[in-house]
Structures are given as C-alpha cells and as structure tokens.
GROMACS .gro file of C-alpha atoms in nm:
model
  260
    1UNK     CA    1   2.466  -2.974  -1.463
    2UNK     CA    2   2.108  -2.781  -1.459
    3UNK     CA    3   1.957  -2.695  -1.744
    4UNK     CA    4   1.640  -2.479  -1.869
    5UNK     CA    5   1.505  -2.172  -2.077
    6UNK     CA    6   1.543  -1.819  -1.992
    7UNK     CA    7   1.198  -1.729  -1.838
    8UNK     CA    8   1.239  -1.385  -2.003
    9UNK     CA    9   1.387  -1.456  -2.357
   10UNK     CA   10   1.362  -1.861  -2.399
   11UNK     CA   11   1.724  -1.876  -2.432
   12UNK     CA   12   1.867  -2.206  -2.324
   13UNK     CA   13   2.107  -2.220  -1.987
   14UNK     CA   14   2.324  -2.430  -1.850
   15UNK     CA   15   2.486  -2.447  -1.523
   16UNK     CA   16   2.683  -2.634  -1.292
   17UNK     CA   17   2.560  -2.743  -1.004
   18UNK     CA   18   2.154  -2.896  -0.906
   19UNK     CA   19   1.993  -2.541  -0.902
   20UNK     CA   20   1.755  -2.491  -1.227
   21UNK     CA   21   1.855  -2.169  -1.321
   22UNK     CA   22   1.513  -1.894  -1.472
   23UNK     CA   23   1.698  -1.624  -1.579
   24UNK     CA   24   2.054  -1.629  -1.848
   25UNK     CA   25   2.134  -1.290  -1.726
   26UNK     CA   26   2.056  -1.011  -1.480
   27UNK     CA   27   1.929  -0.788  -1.806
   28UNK     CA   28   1.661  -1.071  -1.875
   29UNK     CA   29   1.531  -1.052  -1.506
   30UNK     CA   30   1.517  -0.662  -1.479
   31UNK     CA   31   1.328  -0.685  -1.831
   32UNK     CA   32   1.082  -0.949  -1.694
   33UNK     CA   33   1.037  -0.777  -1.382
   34UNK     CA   34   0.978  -0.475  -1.567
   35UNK     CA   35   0.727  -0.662  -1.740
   36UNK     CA   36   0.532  -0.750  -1.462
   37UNK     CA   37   0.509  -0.399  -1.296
   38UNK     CA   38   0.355  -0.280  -1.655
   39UNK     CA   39   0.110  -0.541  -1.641
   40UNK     CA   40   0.025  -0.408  -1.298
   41UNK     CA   41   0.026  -0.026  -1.439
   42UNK     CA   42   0.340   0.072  -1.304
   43UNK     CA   43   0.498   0.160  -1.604
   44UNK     CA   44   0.760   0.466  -1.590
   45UNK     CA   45   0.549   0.775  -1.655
   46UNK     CA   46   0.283   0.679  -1.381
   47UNK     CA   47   0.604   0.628  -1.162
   48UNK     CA   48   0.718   0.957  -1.279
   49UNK     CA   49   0.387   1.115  -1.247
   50UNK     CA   50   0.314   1.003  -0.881
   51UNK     CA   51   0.678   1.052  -0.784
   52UNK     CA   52   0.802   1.421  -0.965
   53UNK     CA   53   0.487   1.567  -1.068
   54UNK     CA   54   0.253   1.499  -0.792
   55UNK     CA   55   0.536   1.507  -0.534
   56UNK     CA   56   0.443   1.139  -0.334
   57UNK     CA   57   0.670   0.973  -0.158
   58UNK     CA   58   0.813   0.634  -0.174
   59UNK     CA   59   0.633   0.560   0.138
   60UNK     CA   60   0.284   0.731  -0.020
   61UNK     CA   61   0.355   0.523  -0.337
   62UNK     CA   62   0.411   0.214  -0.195
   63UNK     CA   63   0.057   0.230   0.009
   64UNK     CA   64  -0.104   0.304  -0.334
   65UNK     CA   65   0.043   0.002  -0.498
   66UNK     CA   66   0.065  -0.212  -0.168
   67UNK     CA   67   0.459  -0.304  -0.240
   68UNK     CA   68   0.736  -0.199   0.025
   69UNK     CA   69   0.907   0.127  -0.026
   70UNK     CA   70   1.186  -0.007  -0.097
   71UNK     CA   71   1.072  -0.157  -0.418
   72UNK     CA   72   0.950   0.124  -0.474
   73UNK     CA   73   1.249   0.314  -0.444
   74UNK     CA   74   1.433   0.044  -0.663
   75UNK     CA   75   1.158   0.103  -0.940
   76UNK     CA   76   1.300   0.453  -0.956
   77UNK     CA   77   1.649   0.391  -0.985
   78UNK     CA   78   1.587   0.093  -1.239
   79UNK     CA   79   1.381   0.370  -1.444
   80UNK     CA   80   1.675   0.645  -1.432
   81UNK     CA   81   1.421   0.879  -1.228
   82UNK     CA   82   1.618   1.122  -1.057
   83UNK     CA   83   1.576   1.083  -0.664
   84UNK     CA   84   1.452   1.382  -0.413
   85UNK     CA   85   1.707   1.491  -0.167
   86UNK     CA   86   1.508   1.517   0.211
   87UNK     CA   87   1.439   1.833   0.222
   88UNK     CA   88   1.472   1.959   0.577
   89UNK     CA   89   1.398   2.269   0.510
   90UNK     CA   90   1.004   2.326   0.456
   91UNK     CA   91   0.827   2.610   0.553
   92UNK     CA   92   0.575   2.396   0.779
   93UNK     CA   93   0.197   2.532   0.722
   94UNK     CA   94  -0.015   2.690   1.082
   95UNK     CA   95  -0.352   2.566   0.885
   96UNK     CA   96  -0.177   2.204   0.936
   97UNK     CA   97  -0.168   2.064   1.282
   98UNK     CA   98   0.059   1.760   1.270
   99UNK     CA   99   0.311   2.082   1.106
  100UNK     CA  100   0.321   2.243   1.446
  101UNK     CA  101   0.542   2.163   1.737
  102UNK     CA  102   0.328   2.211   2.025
  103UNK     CA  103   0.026   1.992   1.867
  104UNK     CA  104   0.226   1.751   1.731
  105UNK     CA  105   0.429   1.664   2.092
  106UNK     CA  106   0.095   1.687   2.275
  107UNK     CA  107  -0.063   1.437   2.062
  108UNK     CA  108   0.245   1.197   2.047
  109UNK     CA  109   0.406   1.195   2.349
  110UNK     CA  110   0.149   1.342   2.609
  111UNK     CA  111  -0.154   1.156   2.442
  112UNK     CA  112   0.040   0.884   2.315
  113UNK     CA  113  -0.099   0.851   1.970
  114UNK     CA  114   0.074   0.655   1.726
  115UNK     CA  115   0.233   0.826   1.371
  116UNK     CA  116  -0.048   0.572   1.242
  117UNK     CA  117  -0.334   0.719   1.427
  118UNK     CA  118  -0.213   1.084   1.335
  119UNK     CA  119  -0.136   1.000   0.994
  120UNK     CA  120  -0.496   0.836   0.930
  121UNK     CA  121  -0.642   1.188   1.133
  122UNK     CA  122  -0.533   1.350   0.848
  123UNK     CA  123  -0.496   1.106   0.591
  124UNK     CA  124  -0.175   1.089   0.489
  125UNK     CA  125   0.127   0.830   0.507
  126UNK     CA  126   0.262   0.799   0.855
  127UNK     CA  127   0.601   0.822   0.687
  128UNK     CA  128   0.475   1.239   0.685
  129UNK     CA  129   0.445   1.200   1.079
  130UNK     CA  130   0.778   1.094   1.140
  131UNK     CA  131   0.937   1.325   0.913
  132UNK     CA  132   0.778   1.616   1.125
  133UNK     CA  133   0.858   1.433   1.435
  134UNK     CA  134   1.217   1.417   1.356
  135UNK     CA  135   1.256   1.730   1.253
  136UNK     CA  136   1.104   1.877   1.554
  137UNK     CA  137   1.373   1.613   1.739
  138UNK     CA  138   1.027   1.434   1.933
  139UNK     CA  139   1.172   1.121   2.033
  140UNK     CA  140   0.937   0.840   1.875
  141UNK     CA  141   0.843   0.492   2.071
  142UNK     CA  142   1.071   0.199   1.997
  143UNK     CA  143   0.848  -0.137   1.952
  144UNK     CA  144   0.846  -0.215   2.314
  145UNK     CA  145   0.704   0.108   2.434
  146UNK     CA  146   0.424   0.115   2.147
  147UNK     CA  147   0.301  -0.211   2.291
  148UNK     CA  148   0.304  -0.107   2.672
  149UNK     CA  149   0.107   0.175   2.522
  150UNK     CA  150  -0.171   0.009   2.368
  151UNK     CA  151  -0.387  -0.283   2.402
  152UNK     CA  152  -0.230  -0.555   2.201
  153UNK     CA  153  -0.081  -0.726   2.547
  154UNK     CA  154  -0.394  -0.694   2.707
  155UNK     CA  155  -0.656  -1.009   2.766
  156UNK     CA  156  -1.002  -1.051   2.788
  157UNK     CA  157  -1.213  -0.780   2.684
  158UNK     CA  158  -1.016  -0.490   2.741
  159UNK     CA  159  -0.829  -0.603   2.430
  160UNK     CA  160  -0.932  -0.396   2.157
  161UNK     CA  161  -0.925  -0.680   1.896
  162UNK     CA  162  -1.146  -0.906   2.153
  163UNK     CA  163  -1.353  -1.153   1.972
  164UNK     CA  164  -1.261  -1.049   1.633
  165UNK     CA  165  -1.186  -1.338   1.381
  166UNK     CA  166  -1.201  -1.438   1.024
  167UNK     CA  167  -1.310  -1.095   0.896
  168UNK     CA  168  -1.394  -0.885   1.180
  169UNK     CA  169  -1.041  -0.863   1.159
  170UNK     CA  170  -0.867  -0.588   0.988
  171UNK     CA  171  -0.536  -0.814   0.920
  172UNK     CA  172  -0.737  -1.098   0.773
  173UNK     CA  173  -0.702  -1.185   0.424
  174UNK     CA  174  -0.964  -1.452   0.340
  175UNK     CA  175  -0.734  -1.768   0.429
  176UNK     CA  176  -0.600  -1.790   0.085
  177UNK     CA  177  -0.312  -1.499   0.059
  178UNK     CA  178  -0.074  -1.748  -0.171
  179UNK     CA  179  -0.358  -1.718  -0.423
  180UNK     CA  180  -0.454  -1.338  -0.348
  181UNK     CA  181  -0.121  -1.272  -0.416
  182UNK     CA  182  -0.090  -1.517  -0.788
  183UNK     CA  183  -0.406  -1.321  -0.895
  184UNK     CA  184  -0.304  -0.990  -0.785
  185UNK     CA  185   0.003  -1.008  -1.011
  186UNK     CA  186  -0.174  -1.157  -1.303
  187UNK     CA  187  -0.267  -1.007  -1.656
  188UNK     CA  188  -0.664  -1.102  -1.589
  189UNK     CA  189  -0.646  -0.917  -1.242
  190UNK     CA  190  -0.500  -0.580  -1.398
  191UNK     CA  191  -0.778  -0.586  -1.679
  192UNK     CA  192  -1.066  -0.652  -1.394
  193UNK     CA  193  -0.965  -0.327  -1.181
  194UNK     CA  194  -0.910  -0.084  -1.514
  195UNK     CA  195  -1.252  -0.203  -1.601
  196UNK     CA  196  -1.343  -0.129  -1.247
  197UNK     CA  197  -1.182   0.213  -1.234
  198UNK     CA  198  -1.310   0.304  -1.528
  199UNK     CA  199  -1.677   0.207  -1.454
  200UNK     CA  200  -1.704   0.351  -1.145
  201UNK     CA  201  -1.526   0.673  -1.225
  202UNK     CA  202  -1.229   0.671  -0.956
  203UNK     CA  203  -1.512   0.729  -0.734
  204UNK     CA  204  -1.606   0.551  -0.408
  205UNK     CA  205  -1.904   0.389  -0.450
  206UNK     CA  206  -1.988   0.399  -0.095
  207UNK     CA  207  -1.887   0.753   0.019
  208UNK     CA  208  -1.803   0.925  -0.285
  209UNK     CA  209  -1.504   1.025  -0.243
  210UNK     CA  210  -1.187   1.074  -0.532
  211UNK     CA  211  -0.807   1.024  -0.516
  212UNK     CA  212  -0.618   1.308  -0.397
  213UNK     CA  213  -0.253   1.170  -0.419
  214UNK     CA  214  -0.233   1.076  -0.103
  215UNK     CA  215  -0.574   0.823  -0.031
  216UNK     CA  216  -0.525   0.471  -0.113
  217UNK     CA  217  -0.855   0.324  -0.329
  218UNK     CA  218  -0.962  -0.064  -0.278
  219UNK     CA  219  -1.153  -0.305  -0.506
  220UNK     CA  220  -1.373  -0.483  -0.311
  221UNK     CA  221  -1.530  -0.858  -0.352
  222UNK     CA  222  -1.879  -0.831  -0.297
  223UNK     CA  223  -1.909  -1.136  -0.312
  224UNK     CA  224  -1.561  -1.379  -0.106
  225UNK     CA  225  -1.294  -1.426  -0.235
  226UNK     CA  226  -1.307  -1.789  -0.173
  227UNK     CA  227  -1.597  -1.800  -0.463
  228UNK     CA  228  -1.307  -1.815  -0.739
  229UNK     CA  229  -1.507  -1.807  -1.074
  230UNK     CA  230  -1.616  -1.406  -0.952
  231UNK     CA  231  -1.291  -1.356  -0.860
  232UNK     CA  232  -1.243  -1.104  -1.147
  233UNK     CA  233  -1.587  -1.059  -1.187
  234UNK     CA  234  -1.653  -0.712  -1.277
  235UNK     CA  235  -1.999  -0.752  -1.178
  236UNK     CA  236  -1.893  -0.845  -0.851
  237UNK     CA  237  -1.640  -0.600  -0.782
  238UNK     CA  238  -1.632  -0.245  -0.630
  239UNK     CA  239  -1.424   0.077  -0.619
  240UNK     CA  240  -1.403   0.190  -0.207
  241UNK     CA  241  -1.135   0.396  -0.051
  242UNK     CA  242  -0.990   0.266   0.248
  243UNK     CA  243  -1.164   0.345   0.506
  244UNK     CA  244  -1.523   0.246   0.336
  245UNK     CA  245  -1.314  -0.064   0.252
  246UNK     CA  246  -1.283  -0.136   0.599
  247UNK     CA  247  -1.615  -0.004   0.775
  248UNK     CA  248  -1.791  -0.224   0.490
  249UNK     CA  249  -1.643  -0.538   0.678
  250UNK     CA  250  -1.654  -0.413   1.039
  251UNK     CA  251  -1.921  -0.513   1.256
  252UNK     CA  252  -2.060  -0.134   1.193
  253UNK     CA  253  -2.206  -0.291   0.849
  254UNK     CA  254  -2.519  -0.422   1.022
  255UNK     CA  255  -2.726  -0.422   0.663
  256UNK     CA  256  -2.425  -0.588   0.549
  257UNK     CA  257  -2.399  -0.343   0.217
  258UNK     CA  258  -2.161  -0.419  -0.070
  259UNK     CA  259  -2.158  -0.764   0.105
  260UNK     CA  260  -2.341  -1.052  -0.137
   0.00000   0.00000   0.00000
C-alpha cells in the first residue's frame, strides 16, 4: 500500500501497490496543470486571444510558448475553445509568394529548400508551408531525402555545422537543460520576463522590431546561464526576437554585444 497527499488539493491517498501516487483524481491534475500554464501566462483569454482573435495556429502558438502543438491543442479543448475546421478553401494572395504554385514548387522541389527555410524567408511557421504545399498536392521530402539534400551527412568542412560547439551551435542549450527547463516553469521565471517585457516595451532591443502574431520574442542571458544567482536577473536579461537571438551568439557577433 502507497500512500501520500494530493499534490493539487493535500488530500490524503492511498493505493495498492509500490507506486506513490501525486494526484487523488484526474480533476486535481487538470486543475494543477492548469495552474502551471497560468503561472506561465497561458491562461484562457491569451489562449483565446492568440487562437480566435488573432487567428494563430496551434503550430504558430506552440513556437511562441516553445510547447508541442499538441499541448497546445489539448490546452484548447481543456478550456472549451471551440476548434477551427482546415479550411481548404482560401483565396491564396499574388502579393504572397509561398501562396503561388509556380514559386512555391520552384523553390521546394527544383531548389530544394526546406518548409523551414521558406517559412523563416517569410517569417512564419513552417506548418503555413506545408499547408500550401499540400494543397497545391507538391509532394514534400520524407526524412531520408531531406538529409541526402543537405549537409548534415557530410564531413569535414563542407559540413555546414563544421567546427561549431558549445554555443556556436544553434541546438545548444548551455549544458544544463534539466535546470533550464525547472526555471522556465517556475513562478520567479514568469515574474523576471513580465518585468522584462514590460521594461523593454515588447521591443527588440537589438533590432527593434515588435510582435506581429506570428514572430517568436527571446529573453536573452547576457550574462550564462551557468552564473545561477543572475539567472532571473532583470538587470541581466534582454528582450530579442529570434533571429537577433541567434546572430547575437553566432560567430557574426565579433564585438560580442548583449554578451557580458
């Protein structure tokens, strides 16, 4: 017999077997879960905002809040928010490239760009690229022709990601994910980036530029990570959009700025 305390309403629980059990009932573990997405700001009229009023997608939404769609789609059913049919039939705009047969199969399939590539082009989700691509029936890559395709197979220094550790690479995440992702969910974290937001106007420091619905913003350590007592330092944090985010640690930031 296992025994402890609801994690959501203290209640005590006992079951059989070895397994402690942390929630007395799926209604407690919805409501803590809940819980922990409003301490993060996702509270049901952002989600309803974002997702009705401005129109995102899941795919667009998740980006924004870096969670998988999926959760993101389960967010909206959990919150009764009624869910968009795909709409197949959208009057696709000349002014818009990626909207247009022609451009779009020359860039993807003679070209061989990558939704990714395309989306970034025009900065939006790449989840937009496929949608056009299926519904102008352009067959898209499985996984083993997107590799033949680009350089990830190749060696030596033909390879685009040659000689580029630690954070010269775009996947690395300081060495200490566990604990980026213990702060990120943490009460202390979500008062740090509304200070953040707040102070530097939803503006990027570096470039200027405001969210549009679709961008994705970043608060930046100017300071590592690693240093853990400015790890919520407003003083050493930074409002950049993405790509800032990233040119800021690429090797293109010779006068190392926003770097302490």
């Amino acid at each position: 017999m296992a025994t402890s305390n609801c994690k959501q309403c203290g209640r005590e629980i006992k079951r059989n077997g070895t397994r402690v059990p942390v929630f007395c009932s799926l209604e407690c573990k919805g409501n803590w879960q809940r819980a922990q997405k409003e301490q993060q700001g996702i509270t049901r009229d952002w989600l309803y905002s974002k997702y009705v009023d401005e129109g995102l997608s899941t795919y667009e939404i998740a980006k924004i809040v870096g969670r998988n769609p999926k959760r993101v789609w389960d967010w909206l059913h959990d919150y009764d928010i009624p869910l968009r049919e795909r709409e197949w039939d959208v009057v696709p705009d000349p002014s818009i490239p990626y909207q247009q047969e022609e451009w779009l199969r020359a860039q993807y399939v003679d070209a061989q760009r990558s939704s990714s590539e395309i989306a970034a082009q025009f900065d939006v989700a790449p989840a937009t690229i496929l949608y056009f691509l299926r519904r102008f029936d352009i067959p898209t890559r499985n996984p083993s022709e997107v590799r033949a395709a680009k350089y990830w197979t190749l060696s030596g220094e033909v390879n685009g990601m040659y000689g580029k550790g630690g954070e010269d690479n775009p996947n690395w995440r300081g060495g200490v994910t566990p604990d980026r992702q213990s702060l990120y969910s943490s009460r202390e974290w979500a008062q740090a980036v509304k200070v953040v937001w707040r102070r530097d106007q939803a503006t990027c420091q570096r470039c200027g530029a405001k969210p549009d619905g679709r961008g994705q913003f970043h608060i930046h350590h100017r300071v590592s990570f690693a240093v853990v007592e400015l790890r919520t330092d407003p003083s050493n944090l930074v409002l950049l959009c993405r790509p800032c985010h990233h040119w800021v640690h690429s090797l293109q930031n010779v006068a190392r700025e926003f770097l302490g």
